[in-house]
Amino acid sequence: MHLSVIPASKSDNDKIVNVEIYAFFEEQEDTKVYSHGSKMGKLYKTFAEETNFNQIDFNVTVDEVYELYKDDLKIKNRSSKLKAGDRIELRWVITDASGNVTDTRMDCQGRHCQHLISVKEGVACPYDISGTINYQVLEVGSGSTASVGQTGSVIIKKLSMKGDFTVNDAEFGGSWDGSKVFGEIKGSDDGQLSITNDHDNAWEFLTFDGSVCTLKWKNKWTDSYGEWAVVKLTRADGADWPDYLYGEGQ
């Protein structure tokens, strides 16, 4: 979450010295709605004088919100800490150097007074393959412009919790025309990755060893053009590859 607090003037008396973030929790069961936090909420984060109040960035985590309100929740039977229908509201209290307080919990409505987070139902992908991936080419087909030993890196970005990603070069520097082949990746719970791009290629995972795996990319309709290469992929963050990944048609 990003919050920017601008003082009323450049006067030392108007200098921001403290910002407190308060959380409220609302849960819903059928037609019943249970609200927690009363009018004042519970203190979630505090930012003191050393903070750059023009640029406050922080994450709202499931664990922290749940720990704050777990003893108040009416719905105890939860498969996860937050469930569909839960809603988190954040409001803030701002104090300046002269002691003036702006409290958005009191008589303040609108997008500048609150931040709402709603929990929707869905199944999250059990793995995350996003990040910078370093590659080394091990084998090449006749239709690839890569050379054995060639190295480089690609970036895989996560688009959604359900396992959607993008990759800025699905052929790891080896496309037939030398261009980077942008691809959209759809993942599934069981580990299948399917890729959509202009070159109609697919990944076939060969081996896994911690943060290193090998795969063969190829044109998924035919091998007759030699459009393929085998590459070694190393995750720059050092995380392990899920060792049950497989490609479309593999």
XYZ file of N, CA and C in Angstrom:
750
model
N 0.852 -1.183 0.000
C 0.000 0.000 0.000
C 0.887 1.232 0.000
N 0.458 2.273 -0.724
C 1.201 3.537 -0.771
C 0.360 4.633 -0.143
N 0.969 5.396 0.775
C 0.296 6.508 1.444
C 1.225 7.706 1.393
N 0.713 8.844 0.950
C 1.501 10.078 0.892
C 0.818 11.127 1.752
N 1.549 11.651 2.761
C 1.002 12.635 3.685
C 1.723 13.962 3.456
N 0.987 14.969 3.006
C 1.564 16.274 2.698
C 1.214 17.251 3.832
N 2.204 17.892 4.470
C 1.908 18.851 5.545
C 1.176 20.072 5.017
N 0.498 20.792 5.910
C -0.292 21.961 5.518
C 0.576 23.079 4.977
N 1.802 23.177 5.451
C 2.733 24.204 4.966
C 4.154 23.730 5.243
N 5.127 24.576 4.888
C 6.527 24.241 5.146
C 6.979 24.648 6.539
N 6.080 25.178 7.316
C 6.392 25.587 8.681
C 6.793 24.381 9.521
N 7.739 24.602 10.445
C 8.157 23.522 11.341
C 7.001 23.004 12.176
N 6.045 23.874 12.496
C 4.899 23.463 13.306
C 3.992 22.483 12.566
N 4.000 22.562 11.235
C 3.157 21.676 10.432
C 3.873 20.399 9.998
N 5.116 20.260 10.400
C 5.885 19.069 10.049
C 5.216 17.816 10.617
N 5.083 16.788 9.779
C 4.475 15.529 10.228
C 5.476 14.765 11.102
N 5.020 14.304 12.267
C 5.924 13.585 13.175
C 5.475 12.150 13.431
N 4.218 11.856 13.115
C 3.732 10.508 13.439
C 2.509 10.182 12.583
N 2.505 8.959 12.048
C 1.330 8.457 11.337
C 1.019 7.065 11.870
N -0.211 6.867 12.306
C -0.657 5.569 12.794
C -1.729 5.018 11.859
N -1.597 3.746 11.535
C -2.578 3.075 10.679
C -3.422 2.154 11.549
N -4.731 2.292 11.455
C -5.649 1.471 12.236
C -6.446 0.560 11.303
N -6.661 -0.659 11.744
C -7.370 -1.647 10.934
C -8.721 -1.983 11.552
N -9.703 -2.168 10.679
C -11.030 -2.644 11.046
C -11.289 -3.927 10.258
N -12.099 -4.812 10.816
C -12.326 -6.118 10.196
C -13.824 -6.370 10.102
N -14.261 -6.785 8.922
C -15.664 -7.131 8.710
C -15.743 -8.520 8.095
N -16.556 -9.380 8.671
C -16.732 -10.722 8.114
C -18.206 -10.934 7.791
N -18.447 -11.762 6.780
C -19.811 -11.969 6.310
C -20.115 -13.453 6.227
N -21.283 -13.824 6.707
C -21.744 -15.213 6.631
C -23.200 -15.194 6.194
N -23.443 -15.655 4.947
C -24.777 -15.554 4.359
C -25.219 -14.088 4.377
N -26.301 -13.775 5.081
C -26.779 -12.392 5.127
C -26.296 -11.651 6.370
N -25.566 -12.334 7.234
C -25.087 -11.711 8.468
C -23.738 -11.054 8.253
N -23.572 -9.865 8.789
C -22.307 -9.143 8.717
C -21.855 -8.824 10.135
N -20.620 -9.188 10.456
C -20.038 -8.921 11.768
C -18.909 -7.913 11.607
N -19.005 -6.801 12.312
C -17.984 -5.749 12.238
C -17.171 -5.731 13.521
N -15.858 -5.623 13.368
C -14.954 -5.618 14.518
C -14.066 -4.373 14.469
N -13.764 -3.865 15.642
C -12.916 -2.687 15.740
C -13.642 -1.477 16.276
N -14.983 -1.590 16.409
C -15.795 -0.491 16.922
C -15.507 0.774 16.121
N -15.438 1.947 16.790
C -15.190 3.200 16.073
C -13.715 3.529 15.940
N -12.882 2.885 16.754
C -11.475 3.289 16.813
C -10.530 2.301 16.141
N -10.982 1.093 15.877
C -10.122 0.108 15.227
C -8.993 -0.378 16.113
N -8.081 -1.124 15.518
C -6.896 -1.600 16.232
C -5.640 -1.105 15.517
N -4.656 -0.693 16.303
C -3.425 -0.163 15.730
C -2.706 -1.242 14.932
N -2.425 -0.938 13.670
C -1.784 -1.911 12.775
C -0.326 -1.557 12.480
N -0.061 -0.295 12.164
C 1.303 0.148 11.875
C 1.503 1.544 12.453
N 2.745 1.829 12.850
C 3.111 3.179 13.282
C 4.352 3.624 12.528
N 4.307 4.845 11.999
C 5.457 5.423 11.310
C 5.878 6.670 12.064
N 7.126 6.677 12.526
C 7.614 7.750 13.379
C 8.316 8.827 12.568
N 8.963 9.767 13.280
C 9.458 10.999 12.678
C 10.494 10.784 11.582
N 11.259 9.686 11.662
C 12.305 9.474 10.665
C 11.760 9.024 9.312
N 10.472 8.761 9.229
C 9.849 8.302 7.984
C 9.764 9.428 6.963
N 9.934 9.071 5.690
C 9.617 10.001 4.611
C 8.105 9.932 4.385
N 7.378 10.874 4.952
C 5.920 10.797 4.939
C 5.320 11.071 3.567
N 6.137 11.585 2.651
C 5.656 11.737 1.283
C 5.603 10.410 0.543
N 6.270 9.396 1.089
C 6.390 8.113 0.398
C 6.369 6.993 1.441
N 5.184 6.678 1.944
C 5.030 5.583 2.896
C 4.542 4.356 2.132
N 5.355 3.328 2.082
C 4.979 2.087 1.417
C 5.042 0.940 2.420
N 3.991 0.148 2.476
C 3.995 -1.004 3.369
C 3.053 -2.073 2.832
N 3.308 -3.299 3.264
C 2.477 -4.426 2.854
C 1.454 -4.743 3.931
N 0.255 -5.081 3.512
C -0.767 -5.590 4.422
C -0.780 -7.102 4.268
N -0.392 -7.815 5.309
C -0.248 -9.265 5.199
C -1.408 -9.998 5.871
N -1.697 -11.171 5.350
C -2.761 -12.013 5.904
C -2.478 -12.344 7.362
N -1.237 -12.741 7.651
C -0.891 -13.160 9.014
C -1.084 -12.034 10.016
N -0.644 -10.823 9.659
C -0.739 -9.702 10.597
C -2.192 -9.317 10.870
N -3.000 -9.272 9.826
C -4.410 -8.912 10.005
C -5.122 -9.972 10.829
N -4.847 -11.236 10.535
C -5.495 -12.320 11.269
C -5.105 -12.293 12.749
N -3.818 -12.114 13.038
C -3.361 -12.081 14.431
C -4.013 -10.935 15.194
N -4.272 -9.839 14.511
C -4.869 -8.675 15.156
C -6.300 -8.950 15.603
N -7.033 -9.753 14.806
C -8.460 -9.923 15.072
C -8.898 -11.366 15.310
N -7.976 -12.298 15.404
C -8.364 -13.704 15.479
C -9.259 -14.034 16.672
N -9.076 -13.346 17.797
C -9.884 -13.640 18.988
C -11.278 -13.041 18.909
N -11.498 -12.135 17.961
C -12.799 -11.473 17.821
C -13.696 -12.115 16.775
N -13.138 -12.945 15.922
C -13.886 -13.463 14.782
C -15.037 -14.362 15.219
N -16.172 -14.172 14.575
C -17.348 -14.993 14.853
C -17.284 -16.312 14.083
N -16.745 -16.243 12.874
C -16.677 -17.440 12.028
C -15.346 -18.131 12.301
N -15.379 -19.194 13.065
C -14.149 -19.882 13.476
C -13.747 -20.975 12.483
N -14.726 -21.527 11.768
C -14.451 -22.615 10.830
C -13.942 -22.042 9.518
N -12.622 -21.903 9.417
C -11.998 -21.278 8.251
C -10.953 -22.225 7.681
N -10.985 -22.418 6.370
C -9.952 -23.236 5.725
C -8.648 -22.460 5.607
N -8.735 -21.129 5.660
C -7.556 -20.271 5.665
C -7.847 -19.105 6.597
N -6.824 -18.329 6.907
C -6.978 -17.269 7.907
C -7.975 -16.203 7.475
N -7.952 -15.853 6.194
C -8.962 -14.953 5.655
C -9.814 -15.723 4.664
N -11.104 -15.413 4.621
C -12.020 -16.131 3.753
C -12.786 -15.144 2.876
N -13.379 -15.690 1.811
C -14.188 -14.869 0.920
C -15.285 -14.167 1.718
N -15.440 -12.883 1.487
C -16.421 -12.096 2.225
C -15.803 -11.240 3.312
N -14.589 -11.574 3.741
C -13.891 -10.730 4.714
C -13.526 -9.405 4.062
N -13.559 -8.344 4.839
C -13.164 -7.040 4.327
C -12.343 -6.316 5.382
N -11.211 -5.778 4.965
C -10.321 -5.038 5.844
C -10.394 -3.571 5.471
N -10.589 -2.725 6.469
C -10.585 -1.278 6.245
C -9.439 -0.658 7.032
N -8.673 0.188 6.376
C -7.572 0.898 7.017
C -7.882 2.384 7.079
N -7.659 2.993 8.247
C -7.764 4.442 8.415
C -6.517 4.931 9.134
N -6.276 6.232 9.120
C -5.012 6.726 9.651
C -5.206 7.946 10.543
N -4.256 8.086 11.475
C -4.217 9.220 12.395
C -2.879 9.918 12.197
N -2.929 11.214 11.882
C -1.725 11.981 11.538
C -1.505 13.052 12.597
N -0.290 13.123 13.119
C 0.061 14.116 14.137
C 1.194 14.993 13.629
N 1.035 16.322 13.773
C 2.114 17.209 13.350
C 2.891 17.715 14.556
N 3.945 18.502 14.292
C 4.873 18.922 15.344
C 4.211 19.807 16.398
N 3.149 20.496 16.043
C 2.475 21.360 17.014
C 1.441 20.612 17.839
N 1.279 19.327 17.553
C 0.341 18.506 18.310
C -1.035 18.386 17.692
N -1.251 19.028 16.552
C -2.538 18.890 15.873
C -2.690 17.477 15.325
N -3.901 16.936 15.450
C -4.172 15.555 15.047
C -5.274 15.533 13.985
N -4.999 14.834 12.897
C -6.020 14.557 11.893
C -6.353 13.077 11.988
N -7.569 12.773 12.398
C -7.981 11.392 12.658
C -9.088 11.021 11.670
N -8.743 10.220 10.649
C -9.740 9.883 9.625
C -10.764 8.855 10.118
N -10.595 8.380 11.345
C -11.612 7.495 11.915
C -12.843 8.282 12.337
N -12.684 9.596 12.458
C -13.744 10.443 12.987
C -14.249 11.393 11.893
N -15.491 11.274 11.529
C -16.162 12.223 10.629
C -15.390 12.453 9.338
N -14.941 11.383 8.710
C -14.222 11.500 7.447
C -14.635 10.350 6.550
N -15.082 10.677 5.350
C -15.506 9.663 4.404
C -14.854 9.923 3.049
N -14.727 8.876 2.249
C -14.162 9.045 0.917
C -12.819 8.376 0.770
N -12.296 8.396 -0.469
C -11.089 7.638 -0.770
C -9.844 8.187 -0.095
N -9.875 9.440 0.372
C -8.716 9.998 1.057
C -8.735 9.689 2.553
N -9.792 9.047 3.010
C -9.942 8.777 4.443
C -9.753 7.305 4.786
N -9.787 6.437 3.799
C -9.784 5.010 4.086
C -9.209 4.231 2.915
N -8.841 2.990 3.204
C -8.421 2.057 2.160
C -9.081 0.726 2.457
N -9.811 0.189 1.481
C -10.559 -1.048 1.674
C -9.902 -2.200 0.927
N -9.855 -3.357 1.576
C -9.326 -4.575 0.971
C -10.379 -5.663 1.125
N -10.850 -6.210 0.002
C -11.846 -7.273 0.043
C -11.209 -8.600 -0.302
N -11.656 -9.648 0.354
C -11.151 -10.991 0.108
C -12.132 -11.713 -0.797
N -11.646 -12.180 -1.946
C -12.490 -12.901 -2.883
C -12.140 -14.381 -2.876
N -13.096 -15.186 -3.286
C -12.898 -16.625 -3.298
C -12.057 -17.026 -4.504
N -11.166 -17.976 -4.318
C -10.333 -18.468 -5.403
C -9.260 -19.388 -4.872
N -8.687 -20.186 -5.755
C -7.631 -21.110 -5.360
C -6.301 -20.574 -5.873
N -5.386 -20.322 -4.982
C -4.085 -19.777 -5.370
C -3.197 -20.887 -5.922
N -2.395 -20.507 -6.907
C -1.413 -21.439 -7.449
C -0.412 -21.794 -6.342
N -0.074 -23.063 -6.174
C 0.799 -23.452 -5.057
C 2.265 -23.104 -5.267
N 2.630 -22.582 -6.422
C 4.044 -22.276 -6.670
C 4.172 -20.907 -7.319
N 5.372 -20.354 -7.237
C 5.660 -19.061 -7.832
C 6.984 -19.161 -8.579
N 6.964 -19.013 -9.886
C 8.186 -19.130 -10.686
C 8.685 -17.763 -11.145
N 8.147 -16.688 -10.577
C 8.509 -15.348 -11.037
C 9.911 -14.966 -10.556
N 10.511 -14.027 -11.274
C 11.828 -13.521 -10.916
C 12.759 -13.479 -12.113
N 14.003 -13.144 -11.849
C 15.028 -13.155 -12.897
C 15.579 -14.571 -13.033
N 15.597 -15.073 -14.259
C 16.057 -16.431 -14.538
C 17.274 -16.345 -15.463
N 18.400 -16.828 -14.985
C 19.610 -16.860 -15.815
C 19.634 -18.158 -16.622
N 20.039 -18.061 -17.888
C 20.032 -19.260 -18.728
C 21.390 -19.487 -19.395
N 21.633 -20.761 -19.712
C 22.780 -21.159 -20.526
C 22.289 -22.176 -21.544
N 22.624 -21.958 -22.807
C 22.178 -22.853 -23.877
C 23.063 -24.089 -23.900
N 22.432 -25.277 -23.866
C 23.166 -26.550 -23.860
C 23.138 -27.245 -25.219
N 22.004 -27.194 -25.902
C 21.865 -27.804 -27.229
C 20.973 -26.908 -28.073
N 21.169 -26.963 -29.398
C 20.327 -26.145 -30.273
C 19.907 -26.944 -31.502
N 18.723 -26.632 -32.005
C 18.279 -27.189 -33.268
C 18.698 -26.282 -34.410
N 18.532 -26.771 -35.617
C 18.994 -26.021 -36.787
C 18.199 -24.747 -37.029
N 16.991 -24.691 -36.493
C 16.176 -23.511 -36.701
C 16.325 -22.448 -35.633
N 17.214 -22.672 -34.670
C 17.450 -21.701 -33.606
C 18.682 -20.875 -33.918
N 18.650 -19.595 -33.559
C 19.812 -18.732 -33.782
C 20.770 -18.729 -32.600
N 20.438 -19.473 -31.544
C 21.310 -19.532 -30.369
C 22.533 -20.396 -30.664
N 23.539 -20.237 -29.838
C 24.735 -21.074 -29.945
C 24.985 -21.744 -28.606
N 25.555 -22.944 -28.638
C 25.842 -23.679 -27.410
C 26.796 -22.854 -26.539
N 26.450 -22.731 -25.270
C 27.255 -21.945 -24.349
C 26.754 -20.528 -24.165
N 25.857 -20.097 -25.024
C 25.313 -18.740 -24.928
C 24.595 -18.564 -23.592
N 24.765 -17.387 -22.980
C 24.132 -17.111 -21.685
C 23.316 -15.824 -21.755
N 22.468 -15.657 -20.810
C 21.651 -14.461 -20.719
C 20.673 -14.587 -19.572
N 19.662 -13.764 -19.564
C 18.644 -13.835 -18.511
C 17.298 -13.406 -19.069
N 16.253 -13.918 -18.472
C 14.892 -13.520 -18.803
C 14.190 -13.148 -17.506
N 13.067 -12.476 -17.641
C 12.284 -12.076 -16.467
C 10.890 -12.674 -16.571
N 10.510 -13.411 -15.542
C 9.153 -13.949 -15.445
C 8.405 -13.119 -14.412
N 7.261 -12.562 -14.826
C 6.464 -11.731 -13.933
C 5.169 -12.438 -13.568
N 4.796 -12.307 -12.316
C 3.556 -12.909 -11.828
C 2.402 -11.944 -12.046
N 1.331 -12.431 -12.685
C 0.173 -11.596 -12.961
C -0.957 -11.819 -11.969
N -1.073 -13.023 -11.432
C -2.187 -13.319 -10.540
C -1.824 -14.448 -9.594
N -2.609 -14.559 -8.529
C -2.404 -15.615 -7.546
C -2.739 -16.997 -8.118
N -3.547 -17.041 -9.164
C -3.991 -18.339 -9.688
C -2.997 -18.971 -10.660
N -1.849 -18.310 -10.866
C -0.802 -18.945 -11.657
C -0.611 -18.397 -13.051
N -0.929 -17.133 -13.263
C -0.699 -16.490 -14.562
C 0.604 -15.695 -14.508
N 1.437 -15.871 -15.530
C 2.737 -15.211 -15.579
C 2.983 -14.688 -16.994
N 3.990 -13.840 -17.131
C 4.527 -13.489 -18.448
C 6.028 -13.750 -18.425
N 6.590 -14.009 -19.590
C 8.039 -14.149 -19.726
C 8.461 -13.279 -20.906
N 9.538 -12.510 -20.729
C 9.913 -11.559 -21.781
C 10.692 -12.208 -22.927
N 11.068 -13.480 -22.784
C 11.658 -14.219 -23.909
C 11.505 -15.713 -23.656
N 10.472 -16.293 -24.257
C 10.161 -17.705 -24.036
C 11.102 -18.642 -24.779
N 11.988 -18.090 -25.643
C 12.923 -18.928 -26.401
C 14.381 -18.629 -26.023
N 14.566 -17.881 -24.944
C 15.881 -17.722 -24.313
C 16.985 -17.360 -25.307
N 16.720 -16.308 -26.080
C 17.722 -15.808 -27.010
C 17.943 -16.648 -28.239
N 17.023 -17.565 -28.548
C 17.266 -18.475 -29.658
C 16.194 -18.528 -30.712
N 15.341 -17.508 -30.805
C 14.269 -17.555 -31.798
C 14.837 -17.555 -33.217
N 14.046 -18.042 -34.174
C 14.540 -18.204 -35.547
C 14.929 -16.874 -36.198
N 14.269 -15.759 -35.750
C 14.602 -14.473 -36.352
C 15.416 -13.582 -35.416
N 15.848 -14.141 -34.282
C 16.683 -13.393 -33.353
C 15.942 -12.453 -32.425
N 14.616 -12.402 -32.534
C 13.842 -11.494 -31.686
C 13.544 -12.131 -30.335
N 13.200 -11.297 -29.360
C 12.718 -11.819 -28.081
C 11.250 -12.199 -28.248
N 10.902 -13.356 -27.744
C 9.554 -13.885 -27.934
C 8.790 -13.759 -26.615
N 7.988 -12.707 -26.512
C 7.164 -12.497 -25.318
C 6.120 -13.601 -25.215
N 5.908 -14.125 -24.011
C 4.937 -15.191 -23.833
C 4.083 -14.997 -22.601
N 2.854 -15.460 -22.688
C 1.954 -15.505 -21.535
C 1.873 -16.954 -21.067
N 2.036 -17.150 -19.769
C 2.082 -18.497 -19.189
C 0.865 -18.703 -18.306
N 0.207 -19.819 -18.485
C -0.879 -20.209 -17.586
C -0.447 -21.451 -16.831
N -0.505 -21.370 -15.515
C -0.148 -22.509 -14.684
C -1.378 -23.205 -14.148
N -1.197 -24.399 -13.650
C -2.297 -25.154 -13.044
C -1.814 -25.742 -11.733
N -2.768 -26.173 -10.909
C -2.427 -26.716 -9.597
C -1.482 -27.905 -9.687
N -1.613 -28.705 -10.756
C -0.800 -29.913 -10.850
C 0.556 -29.660 -11.500
N 0.833 -28.393 -11.895
C 2.168 -28.061 -12.379
C 2.318 -27.905 -13.876
N 1.225 -28.027 -14.640
C 1.358 -27.837 -16.080
C 1.464 -26.361 -16.422
N 2.425 -26.040 -17.289
C 2.580 -24.682 -17.789
C 2.289 -24.674 -19.287
N 1.356 -23.850 -19.710
C 1.085 -23.694 -21.134
C 1.412 -22.262 -21.525
N 2.014 -22.103 -22.706
C 2.512 -20.804 -23.149
C 1.778 -20.367 -24.409
N 1.410 -19.097 -24.449
C 0.802 -18.514 -25.630
C 1.714 -17.419 -26.162
N 2.121 -17.530 -27.417
C 2.896 -16.467 -28.062
C 2.843 -16.630 -29.579
N 3.498 -15.712 -30.272
C 3.437 -15.699 -31.739
C 4.173 -16.870 -32.379
N 5.093 -17.502 -31.654
C 5.903 -18.567 -32.239
C 5.373 -19.962 -31.919
N 4.226 -20.038 -31.241
C 3.602 -21.334 -30.941
C 4.582 -22.323 -30.340
N 5.289 -21.898 -29.287
C 6.230 -22.845 -28.686
C 5.735 -23.376 -27.352
N 6.419 -24.363 -26.877
C 6.093 -24.999 -25.609
C 7.390 -25.318 -24.880
N 7.285 -25.470 -23.575
C 8.422 -25.878 -22.754
C 8.245 -27.329 -22.325
N 9.320 -28.086 -22.394
C 9.339 -29.460 -21.891
C 10.404 -29.529 -20.800
N 9.989 -29.736 -19.566
C 10.930 -29.767 -18.453
C 11.635 -31.121 -18.403
N 12.957 -31.087 -18.252
C 13.763 -32.303 -18.319
C 14.295 -32.733 -16.958
N 14.961 -31.822 -16.237
C 15.550 -32.169 -14.940
C 15.353 -31.037 -13.951
N 15.396 -31.390 -12.665
C 15.301 -30.408 -11.582
C 16.396 -30.688 -10.562
N 17.051 -29.623 -10.112
C 18.071 -29.754 -9.074
C 18.111 -28.454 -8.279
N 17.210 -28.334 -7.300
C 17.155 -27.122 -6.495
C 16.766 -25.916 -7.325
N 17.627 -24.902 -7.341
C 17.340 -23.666 -8.070
C 17.655 -23.774 -9.554
N 18.090 -24.956 -10.002
C 18.472 -25.177 -11.398
C 17.532 -26.200 -12.032
N 17.107 -25.926 -13.251
C 16.372 -26.933 -14.010
C 16.827 -26.853 -15.462
N 16.520 -27.871 -16.226
C 16.763 -27.833 -17.666
C 15.444 -28.042 -18.380
N 15.307 -27.359 -19.502
C 14.091 -27.542 -20.292
C 14.421 -27.410 -21.771
N 13.537 -27.974 -22.561
C 13.630 -27.842 -24.005
C 12.464 -26.994 -24.478
N 12.774 -25.891 -25.155
C 11.699 -25.145 -25.798
C 11.649 -25.544 -27.279
N 10.470 -25.569 -27.806
C 10.329 -25.978 -29.213
C 9.010 -25.467 -29.775
N 8.928 -25.410 -31.093
C 7.659 -25.181 -31.753
C 6.764 -26.380 -31.448
N 5.590 -26.137 -30.854
C 4.795 -27.263 -30.354
C 4.018 -28.002 -31.439
N 4.002 -27.473 -32.672
C 3.259 -28.158 -33.725
C 4.148 -29.079 -34.559
N 5.408 -28.734 -34.710
C 6.285 -29.564 -35.533
C 7.733 -29.337 -35.168
N 8.552 -30.370 -35.305
C 9.997 -30.262 -35.116
C 10.726 -30.157 -36.453
N 9.950 -30.135 -37.554
C 10.591 -30.226 -38.872
C 11.464 -29.017 -39.191
N 11.224 -27.877 -38.535
C 12.017 -26.691 -38.815
C 13.215 -26.567 -37.874
N 13.355 -27.481 -36.963
C 14.473 -27.436 -36.016
C 14.388 -26.275 -35.044
N 13.167 -25.803 -34.769
C 12.988 -24.678 -33.855
C 12.951 -25.182 -32.409
N 14.110 -25.424 -31.848
C 14.190 -25.894 -30.472
C 15.578 -25.621 -29.906
N 15.668 -25.668 -28.582
C 16.955 -25.605 -27.891
C 16.753 -26.143 -26.483
N 17.814 -26.680 -25.913
C 17.807 -27.116 -24.517
C 18.602 -26.092 -23.721
N 18.008 -25.606 -22.633
C 18.662 -24.581 -21.826
C 18.684 -24.983 -20.358
N 19.726 -24.529 -19.679
C 19.804 -24.677 -18.219
C 19.349 -23.368 -17.601
N 18.392 -23.437 -16.693
C 17.817 -22.253 -16.076
C 18.152 -22.216 -14.589
N 18.671 -21.096 -14.136
C 19.020 -20.917 -12.723
C 18.266 -19.715 -12.173
N 17.529 -19.924 -11.102
C 16.782 -18.828 -10.483
C 17.741 -17.904 -9.746
N 17.692 -16.619 -10.065
C 18.610 -15.657 -9.455
C 18.348 -15.488 -7.960
N 17.102 -15.756 -7.526
C 16.785 -15.604 -6.103
C 17.193 -16.817 -5.273
N 17.709 -17.869 -5.926
C 18.173 -19.056 -5.207
C 17.076 -20.001 -4.765
N 15.808 -19.658 -5.047
C 14.695 -20.537 -4.649
C 14.676 -21.794 -5.514
N 14.097 -22.850 -4.962
C 14.000 -24.103 -5.706
C 12.890 -24.013 -6.761
N 13.142 -24.665 -7.900
C 12.065 -24.868 -8.858
C 11.099 -25.916 -8.304
N 9.802 -25.750 -8.477
C 8.878 -26.852 -8.167
C 9.239 -28.035 -9.072
N 9.511 -29.182 -8.499
C 10.063 -30.279 -9.298
C 9.002 -31.128 -9.989
N 7.773 -30.612 -10.032
C 6.699 -31.350 -10.712
C 6.148 -30.559 -11.909
N 6.866 -29.534 -12.351
C 6.413 -28.780 -13.508
C 6.504 -29.610 -14.779
N 5.577 -29.412 -15.693
C 5.653 -30.058 -17.000
C 4.961 -29.169 -18.023
N 5.341 -29.348 -19.272
C 4.825 -28.497 -20.335
C 3.643 -29.098 -21.043
N 3.010 -28.270 -21.859
C 1.856 -28.708 -22.638
C 2.236 -29.845 -23.567
N 1.509 -30.955 -23.501
C 1.785 -32.099 -24.345
C 2.923 -32.986 -23.851
N 3.507 -32.647 -22.722
C 4.629 -33.448 -22.209
C 4.129 -34.687 -21.480
